Coordinates of C-alpha atoms and ligand atoms in Angstrom, one line a residue:
M1 CA -24.9 13.9 -24.4
T2 CA -26.8 17.1 -24.8
N3 CA -29.8 17.9 -22.5
K4 CA -28.4 15.5 -20.0
L5 CA -26.4 16.1 -16.9
P6 CA -22.6 16.2 -17.7
R7 CA -21.1 12.8 -17.0
V8 CA -18.0 12.6 -14.8
V9 CA -16.2 9.3 -15.0
I10 CA -13.8 8.4 -12.2
I11 CA -11.3 5.6 -12.7
G12 CA -10.2 4.0 -9.4
A13 CA -12.0 3.7 -6.1
G14 CA -8.9 4.1 -4.0
F15 CA -8.2 7.1 -1.7
G16 CA -8.4 9.5 -4.7
G17 CA -11.3 8.2 -6.7
L18 CA -13.6 7.4 -3.8
W19 CA -13.0 10.8 -2.1
A20 CA -13.7 12.5 -5.5
A21 CA -17.0 10.6 -5.9
R22 CA -18.0 11.7 -2.4
A23 CA -17.0 15.3 -3.1
L24 CA -19.3 15.3 -6.1
S25 CA -22.3 14.4 -3.9
G26 CA -25.1 16.8 -4.8
A27 CA -23.3 18.2 -7.8
P28 CA -25.4 18.6 -11.0
V29 CA -23.5 15.7 -12.7
E30 CA -23.9 12.0 -13.3
V31 CA -20.9 10.2 -11.8
I32 CA -19.7 6.8 -12.9
L33 CA -17.0 5.3 -10.6
I34 CA -15.1 2.4 -12.2
D35 CA -12.7 0.0 -10.4
Q36 CA -11.4 -3.4 -11.3
H37 CA -12.3 -4.5 -7.7
N38 CA -15.7 -4.1 -6.0
Y39 CA -14.0 -2.8 -2.8
H40 CA -12.0 0.1 -1.5
L41 CA -8.7 -1.1 0.0
F42 CA -7.0 0.5 3.0
Q43 CA -3.5 0.0 1.8
P44 CA -1.7 1.3 4.9
L45 CA -2.7 -1.9 6.7
L46 CA -1.8 -4.4 3.9
Y47 CA 1.4 -5.4 5.7
Q48 CA -0.7 -6.6 8.7
V49 CA -2.5 -9.0 6.4
A50 CA 0.9 -10.2 5.1
T51 CA 2.1 -10.8 8.7
A52 CA -1.1 -12.6 9.8
G53 CA -2.4 -9.8 12.1
L54 CA -5.5 -9.0 10.1
A55 CA -7.8 -10.8 7.6
P56 CA -8.2 -9.2 4.2
E57 CA -11.9 -8.5 4.9
D58 CA -10.8 -6.2 7.8
I59 CA -9.1 -3.7 5.5
V60 CA -11.5 -3.6 2.5
Y61 CA -15.0 -2.3 2.2
P62 CA -17.5 -2.7 -0.7
V63 CA -17.7 0.4 -2.8
R64 CA -21.4 0.1 -3.4
T65 CA -22.0 0.0 0.4
I66 CA -20.0 3.1 0.9
L67 CA -21.8 5.1 -1.8
R68 CA -25.3 3.6 -1.5
R69 CA -26.8 6.8 -0.2
Q70 CA -25.3 9.0 -2.9
A71 CA -27.9 9.4 -5.6
N72 CA -25.8 10.8 -8.4
V73 CA -23.2 8.0 -8.5
K74 CA -23.1 4.6 -10.1
F75 CA -20.4 2.0 -9.6
K76 CA -19.1 -0.3 -12.3
M77 CA -16.7 -3.1 -11.6
A78 CA -14.5 -3.2 -14.7
E79 CA -11.0 -2.7 -15.8
V80 CA -10.3 0.3 -18.0
T81 CA -8.0 -1.1 -20.7
E82 CA -7.7 1.9 -23.1
A83 CA -8.6 5.5 -23.2
D84 CA -9.2 7.8 -26.2
L85 CA -8.8 11.3 -24.8
A86 CA -9.6 12.9 -28.2
L87 CA -13.0 11.2 -28.4
R88 CA -13.5 11.3 -24.6
R89 CA -14.1 7.6 -24.5
L90 CA -12.9 4.7 -22.3
I91 CA -12.6 1.1 -23.4
T92 CA -13.4 -1.1 -20.4
T93 CA -13.9 -4.8 -19.8
A94 CA -17.6 -3.9 -19.4
G95 CA -17.8 -2.0 -22.7
I96 CA -17.3 1.5 -24.0
I97 CA -18.0 4.4 -21.6
D98 CA -18.0 8.1 -22.8
Y99 CA -17.4 11.0 -20.5
D100 CA -17.6 14.8 -20.4
Y101 CA -15.1 15.0 -17.5
L102 CA -12.6 12.3 -16.4
I103 CA -10.8 11.9 -13.2
V104 CA -7.9 9.4 -13.4
A105 CA -7.2 8.0 -10.0
T106 CA -5.6 4.7 -10.9
G107 CA -2.9 4.7 -8.2
G108 CA 0.3 2.7 -8.5
V109 CA 1.7 -0.8 -8.8
T110 CA 4.9 -2.3 -7.4
N111 CA 8.0 -1.1 -9.2
F112 CA 10.7 -3.7 -9.4
F113 CA 12.8 -1.3 -11.5
G114 CA 13.1 -3.9 -14.3
M115 CA 14.6 -6.6 -12.1
E116 CA 12.7 -9.5 -13.6
S117 CA 14.2 -12.2 -11.3
V118 CA 13.1 -10.2 -8.2
A119 CA 9.6 -9.6 -9.7
K120 CA 9.3 -13.3 -10.4
H121 CA 10.5 -14.7 -7.1
G122 CA 9.9 -11.9 -4.7
F123 CA 6.7 -10.5 -3.2
G124 CA 5.1 -7.1 -3.6
L125 CA 2.9 -5.5 -0.9
K126 CA 0.5 -3.6 -3.1
N127 CA -2.8 -5.5 -3.1
I128 CA -4.8 -8.3 -1.4
D129 CA -3.4 -11.0 -3.7
D130 CA 0.2 -9.9 -2.9
V131 CA -0.3 -10.0 0.9
L132 CA -2.2 -13.2 1.0
A133 CA 0.6 -14.8 -1.0
V134 CA 3.1 -13.5 1.5
R135 CA 1.1 -14.7 4.5
N136 CA 0.7 -18.2 3.0
H137 CA 4.3 -18.4 2.0
I138 CA 5.6 -17.4 5.5
L139 CA 3.4 -19.8 7.3
R140 CA 4.3 -22.6 4.9
L141 CA 8.0 -22.0 5.5
F142 CA 7.5 -22.5 9.2
E143 CA 5.8 -25.8 8.5
L144 CA 8.7 -26.8 6.2
A145 CA 11.3 -25.6 8.8
A146 CA 9.6 -27.7 11.5
Q147 CA 10.1 -30.8 9.4
E148 CA 13.6 -30.0 8.2
E149 CA 16.7 -31.8 9.6
D150 CA 19.4 -29.8 7.9
P151 CA 20.2 -26.7 9.9
A152 CA 21.5 -24.8 6.8
V153 CA 18.3 -25.4 5.0
R154 CA 16.3 -24.5 8.1
R155 CA 18.2 -21.2 8.3
A156 CA 17.4 -20.4 4.7
L157 CA 13.7 -21.2 5.3
L158 CA 13.7 -18.8 8.3
T159 CA 15.5 -15.9 6.7
F160 CA 13.2 -13.1 5.6
I161 CA 14.4 -10.2 3.6
V162 CA 12.5 -6.9 3.4
V163 CA 13.8 -4.5 0.8
G164 CA 13.1 -0.7 1.2
G165 CA 13.6 1.4 4.3
G166 CA 10.6 3.7 3.8
P167 CA 7.5 3.4 6.1
T168 CA 6.2 0.2 4.4
G169 CA 9.5 -1.6 4.7
V170 CA 10.0 -0.5 8.3
E171 CA 6.5 -1.4 9.3
S172 CA 6.7 -4.8 7.6
A173 CA 10.1 -5.7 9.1
G174 CA 8.8 -4.7 12.6
A175 CA 5.6 -6.8 12.2
L176 CA 7.5 -9.7 10.8
A177 CA 9.9 -9.6 13.8
E178 CA 7.0 -9.8 16.2
L179 CA 5.4 -12.6 14.3
V180 CA 8.6 -14.6 14.1
Y181 CA 10.0 -14.0 17.7
L182 CA 6.9 -13.5 19.8
V183 CA 4.0 -15.3 18.1
M184 CA 5.4 -18.3 16.2
P185 CA 7.3 -19.8 19.2
K186 CA 3.9 -20.7 20.6
D187 CA 3.0 -22.8 17.6
Y188 CA 6.5 -24.1 16.8
P189 CA 8.2 -24.4 20.2
D190 CA 10.8 -26.8 18.9
L191 CA 12.4 -24.5 16.4
D192 CA 15.6 -22.7 17.3
Y193 CA 14.8 -19.0 16.8
D194 CA 18.5 -18.1 16.7
E195 CA 18.4 -19.7 13.3
A196 CA 15.8 -17.1 12.1
R197 CA 16.9 -13.8 10.5
I198 CA 14.9 -10.8 9.5
I199 CA 17.0 -8.4 7.3
L200 CA 15.8 -4.9 6.3
M201 CA 17.9 -3.8 3.3
E202 CA 18.0 -0.1 2.4
A203 CA 20.0 1.1 -0.6
S204 CA 20.7 4.5 0.8
N205 CA 22.4 5.3 4.2
R206 CA 19.2 6.0 6.2
L207 CA 15.7 4.8 7.0
L208 CA 12.5 6.9 6.5
A209 CA 14.0 9.4 4.1
G210 CA 10.9 11.6 4.4
L211 CA 11.3 12.2 8.1
P212 CA 14.0 14.0 10.1
V213 CA 17.3 12.1 10.3
E214 CA 17.0 11.6 14.1
L215 CA 13.8 9.7 13.7
G216 CA 15.4 7.4 11.1
V217 CA 18.2 6.7 13.6
V218 CA 15.7 5.9 16.4
T219 CA 13.8 3.6 14.0
A220 CA 17.0 1.6 13.1
E221 CA 17.8 1.3 16.9
T222 CA 14.3 0.1 17.7
L223 CA 14.3 -2.4 14.9
A224 CA 17.7 -3.8 16.1
R225 CA 16.2 -4.3 19.5
K226 CA 13.4 -6.3 17.8
R227 CA 16.2 -8.5 16.3
V228 CA 15.9 -7.0 12.8
E229 CA 19.2 -6.6 11.0
V230 CA 19.2 -3.3 9.2
R231 CA 21.6 -3.0 6.4
F232 CA 22.5 0.1 4.3
G233 CA 24.1 0.9 1.0
N234 CA 24.2 -2.5 -0.7
P235 CA 21.2 -2.8 -3.0
V236 CA 19.7 -6.1 -4.0
A237 CA 20.8 -7.1 -7.5
D238 CA 19.2 -10.5 -7.9
F239 CA 16.9 -13.1 -6.3
D240 CA 16.4 -16.6 -7.7
G241 CA 14.0 -17.8 -5.0
E242 CA 16.8 -19.3 -2.9
T243 CA 19.6 -16.8 -3.0
V244 CA 19.6 -13.1 -2.7
T245 CA 22.6 -11.5 -4.4
L246 CA 23.6 -8.0 -3.4
K247 CA 25.3 -5.4 -5.6
D248 CA 28.8 -6.1 -4.2
G249 CA 28.4 -9.8 -4.9
E250 CA 27.5 -10.9 -1.3
T251 CA 24.9 -13.7 -1.3
I252 CA 22.3 -14.6 1.4
Q253 CA 20.4 -17.9 1.4
A254 CA 16.7 -17.0 1.8
H255 CA 13.4 -18.1 0.4
T256 CA 11.6 -14.8 1.1
L257 CA 12.2 -11.4 -0.4
I258 CA 9.5 -8.8 0.2
W259 CA 9.8 -5.8 -2.0
A260 CA 8.8 -2.5 -0.4
A261 CA 11.2 -0.3 -2.4
G262 CA 9.1 1.3 -5.0
I263 CA 5.8 2.1 -6.6
R264 CA 5.1 3.3 -10.2
A265 CA 1.9 4.6 -11.8
A266 CA -0.6 1.9 -12.7
R267 CA -0.3 0.7 -16.4
L268 CA -3.2 2.7 -17.8
A269 CA -1.0 5.8 -17.4
D270 CA 1.3 4.5 -20.1
K271 CA -1.6 4.2 -22.5
L272 CA -2.9 7.7 -22.5
G273 CA -0.3 9.1 -24.8
V274 CA 0.4 12.1 -22.6
K275 CA 3.6 13.3 -20.8
Q276 CA 4.9 11.2 -18.0
A277 CA 7.5 11.9 -15.4
G278 CA 9.5 9.7 -13.1
M279 CA 7.7 6.4 -12.0
G280 CA 5.4 6.8 -15.0
R281 CA 3.3 9.4 -13.2
L282 CA 1.2 11.7 -15.4
V283 CA 2.3 15.3 -15.5
V284 CA -0.5 17.6 -14.5
K285 CA -1.0 21.4 -14.3
P286 CA -1.3 22.9 -10.8
T287 CA -5.1 22.7 -11.3
L288 CA -4.6 18.9 -11.7
Q289 CA -5.7 19.1 -15.4
L290 CA -3.8 17.4 -18.2
P291 CA -2.0 20.2 -20.2
K292 CA -3.9 19.6 -23.4
H293 CA -7.1 18.1 -22.0
P294 CA -8.6 20.5 -19.4
E295 CA -11.6 18.1 -19.0
V296 CA -9.2 15.4 -17.7
M297 CA -7.8 15.5 -14.1
V298 CA -5.3 13.2 -12.6
I299 CA -5.0 12.7 -8.8
G300 CA -3.2 10.6 -6.3
D301 CA -0.2 8.3 -7.0
A302 CA -0.9 8.5 -10.7
A303 CA -0.3 12.3 -10.8
Y304 CA 3.0 14.1 -11.0
L305 CA 2.9 17.6 -9.5
E306 CA 5.7 19.4 -7.8
S307 CA 5.4 21.4 -4.6
E308 CA 8.5 23.5 -3.6
S309 CA 10.5 21.8 -6.4
E310 CA 9.8 18.3 -5.0
P311 CA 7.3 15.9 -6.5
L312 CA 4.3 15.4 -4.1
P313 CA 4.7 12.1 -2.2
M314 CA 2.6 9.0 -3.0
V315 CA 0.6 9.1 0.1
A316 CA -3.1 8.9 1.0
P317 CA -3.5 12.6 2.1
V318 CA -2.3 13.9 -1.2
A319 CA -4.8 11.7 -3.0
T320 CA -7.8 12.7 -0.8
Q321 CA -6.9 16.4 -0.9
Q322 CA -6.5 16.3 -4.6
A323 CA -9.8 14.5 -4.9
R324 CA -11.5 17.5 -3.3
T325 CA -9.8 20.0 -5.6
A326 CA -10.6 17.9 -8.7
A327 CA -14.2 17.7 -7.7
D328 CA -14.4 21.4 -6.9
N329 CA -12.7 22.2 -10.3
I330 CA -15.3 20.2 -12.2
R331 CA -18.0 22.1 -10.4
R332 CA -16.2 25.4 -11.3
L333 CA -15.8 24.4 -15.0
I334 CA -19.4 23.5 -15.3
G335 CA -20.3 26.8 -13.7
G336 CA -18.0 28.7 -16.2
Q337 CA -15.4 29.6 -13.6
A338 CA -11.6 29.1 -13.7
P339 CA -10.3 26.1 -11.9
Q340 CA -8.2 26.5 -8.8
E341 CA -4.7 25.4 -8.1
F342 CA -4.0 22.5 -5.7
V343 CA -2.1 23.4 -2.5
Y344 CA -1.0 20.4 -0.4
K345 CA -1.4 20.7 3.4
N346 CA 0.9 18.1 4.8
P347 CA -0.8 16.5 7.9
G348 CA 2.4 14.8 8.9
V349 CA 4.1 11.4 8.5
L350 CA 3.9 8.4 10.8
A351 CA 5.5 5.0 10.8
T352 CA 5.0 2.2 13.4
I353 CA 7.9 -0.1 14.2
G354 CA 5.8 -2.6 16.2
R355 CA 4.2 -2.7 19.7
N356 CA 4.7 0.5 21.7
A357 CA 7.1 1.9 19.1
A358 CA 6.5 4.4 16.3
V359 CA 7.8 7.7 15.0
A360 CA 5.8 10.7 13.8
H361 CA 6.6 14.1 12.3
I362 CA 3.7 16.4 12.5
G363 CA 4.3 20.1 11.6
K364 CA 7.2 21.2 13.8
W365 CA 6.7 18.3 16.2
Q366 CA 8.6 15.0 16.4
F367 CA 7.2 12.1 18.4
K368 CA 8.7 8.7 19.1
G369 CA 8.0 5.6 21.2
F370 CA 4.7 5.0 22.9
I371 CA 3.1 8.4 22.2
A372 CA 3.8 8.1 18.5
W373 CA 2.5 4.5 18.6
V374 CA -0.8 5.6 20.2
L375 CA -1.2 8.4 17.7
W376 CA -0.6 5.9 14.8
L377 CA -3.2 3.5 16.3
V378 CA -5.9 6.2 16.7
I379 CA -5.3 7.7 13.2
H380 CA -5.5 4.4 11.5
I381 CA -8.6 3.3 13.3
V382 CA -10.3 6.7 12.5
R383 CA -9.3 6.5 8.8
L384 CA -10.5 2.9 8.3
I385 CA -13.8 2.8 6.4
G386 CA -16.7 1.0 8.1
F387 CA -17.6 0.7 11.8
R388 CA -17.5 -3.1 11.7
N389 CA -13.9 -3.0 10.3
R390 CA -12.9 -0.6 13.0
I391 CA -14.2 -2.8 15.7
T392 CA -12.7 -6.0 14.2
V393 CA -9.3 -4.4 13.8
L394 CA -9.4 -3.0 17.4
I395 CA -10.2 -6.4 18.8
N396 CA -7.5 -8.1 16.8
W397 CA -4.9 -5.5 17.8
A398 CA -5.9 -5.8 21.5
W399 CA -5.8 -9.6 21.3
D400 CA -2.4 -9.6 19.7
Y401 CA -1.1 -6.9 22.2
F402 CA -2.2 -8.7 25.3
F403 CA -1.9 -12.4 24.3
Y404 CA 0.8 -12.3 21.6
E405 CA -1.6 -14.1 19.3
R406 CA -2.0 -13.2 15.6
A407 CA -5.6 -13.8 14.4
V408 CA -5.0 -15.4 11.0
R409 CA -2.2 -17.9 11.2
V410 CA -3.8 -20.1 8.6
I411 CA -2.6 -21.2 5.1
M412 CA -5.7 -20.7 3.0
L413 CA -4.7 -20.9 -0.6
R414 CA -2.4 -22.9 -2.7
P415 CA 1.0 -21.2 -2.7
A416 CA 1.2 -18.5 -5.3
K417 CA 4.9 -19.1 -5.7
K418 CA 6.5 -22.5 -5.3
L419 CA 10.0 -23.0 -3.8
N420 CA 12.5 -23.8 -6.6
K421 CA 13.0 -27.2 -5.2
E422 CA 9.3 -28.0 -5.5
S423 CA 9.0 -27.1 -9.2
Ligands
FAD501 C1 1.7 -1.2 1.7 C2 1.4 0.2 1.6 C3 1.3 1.0 2.7 C4 1.0 2.3 2.7 N1 1.0 3.1 3.8 C5 0.6 4.4 3.8 C6 0.4 5.1 5.0 O1 0.7 4.6 6.1 N2 0.0 6.4 4.9 C7 -0.3 7.0 3.7 O2 -0.6 8.1 3.7 N3 -0.1 6.3 2.6 C8 0.3 5.0 2.6 N4 0.4 4.3 1.4 C9 0.2 5.0 0.1 C10 -1.3 5.2 -0.2 O3 -2.0 4.0 0.0 C11 -1.4 5.7 -1.6 O4 -0.7 6.9 -1.7 C12 -2.9 5.9 -1.9 O5 -3.6 4.7 -1.9 C13 -3.0 6.5 -3.3 O6 -4.4 6.7 -3.6 P1 -4.8 6.6 -5.2 O7 -6.3 6.9 -5.2 O8 -3.9 7.4 -6.0 O9 -4.5 5.1 -5.6 P2 -5.1 3.8 -4.9 O10 -5.6 4.0 -3.5 O11 -4.0 2.8 -5.2 O12 -6.4 3.4 -5.8 C14 -6.2 3.1 -7.2 C15 -7.5 2.3 -7.6 O13 -7.5 2.3 -9.0 C16 -7.9 1.0 -9.4 N5 -7.4 0.8 -10.8 C17 -6.1 0.9 -11.2 N6 -6.0 0.7 -12.5 C18 -7.3 0.5 -12.9 C19 -7.9 0.3 -14.2 N7 -7.1 0.2 -15.3 N8 -9.2 0.0 -14.3 C20 -10.0 0.0 -13.2 N9 -9.5 0.3 -11.9 C21 -8.2 0.5 -11.8 C22 -7.3 0.1 -8.4 O14 -7.9 -1.2 -8.3 C23 -7.4 0.9 -7.1 O15 -8.6 0.6 -6.4 C24 0.7 2.9 1.4 C25 0.7 2.2 0.3 C26 1.1 0.8 0.3 C27 1.1 0.0 -0.9

């Protein structure tokens, strides 16, 4: 590739990859951005698609549209299946692509920690396919419950289990409670809602481990007021599609288990032949470079870097900030300068628990209730890509807030998972 601009290949158009491509705008490089999808996905609102509040199109945006004004970047929709770091070569479903510099921003996938039964019968919340499957499944269970004569079967159909007491589990349980107790009674007035149960299971003894203890306590109390049963210290051991078995042997009849308890690095990380840490994340130097491959940087959920002896969290601000450092370091390497170390500036953590209720920890400040909820709304609207998406999401939220109507209560696809009794 002599006499040509150096080629930077970025794998992944999520928060890390897309921000890296933008940060290379105007740089003397040719950028190729590869993703298996043709869109950027705003994962923080996935749970709202799962609970029928938003349509998938509201939280995705075409990558080509986002980057259409950036002259030095080309997008390729393809999956990277293998990488040969020695040859600086990627094998993709669209052919072989060579690089001078590589940014790996492949993110994560749901981590079921090897529990095959849970992976088979439960639902993840990591991509559009996952959440559409959840939405269709929940809505279909209401149709089945409305036709069911046996109260025990009805109770099982209307029992929803969310596993994982981090922000995603809390947000999903809160949104599910509002769907079940506030929205669905309008469409299914004959159901007895005392037969419904929403259970949030957390293996440790507290919610929202990344936030101060008091905010976890407030969150559990708020969820309880929304009729979510919060249970601690008894991890899920098995789920066969009809019965959830807990570690101590207790069983719960339920057809829905939503797994929000773990993420691991996406599979490509396992194929690079370099050192991995917990959750399969790739160990990088403070400059985000792979130890033996200075031309390769890893950012976002796929990267393992410690800050104050703790691994950096798998959150969007880490990915976007690392993207800027990686892009800057590539410019520096090209200019013959030493790369700089990444320093994370934590902008704070927020989690919403439903209407008028959220918790936030920003710097020294803690917020809860309505103020935190408004903060959450504003930040999410601002961070969504695309003016049209912002307007649609705002309208949907306002409609839901004032009229208790969720926009997308339709079963659109054939069920991704059948109930055992149907197979
Ligand atoms: C349900 C949910 C809620 C969340 N809520 C929040 C929140 O409120 N706040 C927050 O800060 N963070 C939140 N996060 C975490 C945040 O979304 C991630 O930390 C962030 O997306 C990581 O960015 P990334 O670029 O590393 O990976 P991603 O954004 O996941 O992007 C990875 C991209 O790589 C692509 N890809 C992967 N493998 C390949 C391959 N082999 N070939 C081609 N393309 C590939 C994927 O298609 C994807 O587009 C949430 C995550 C989830 C799942």
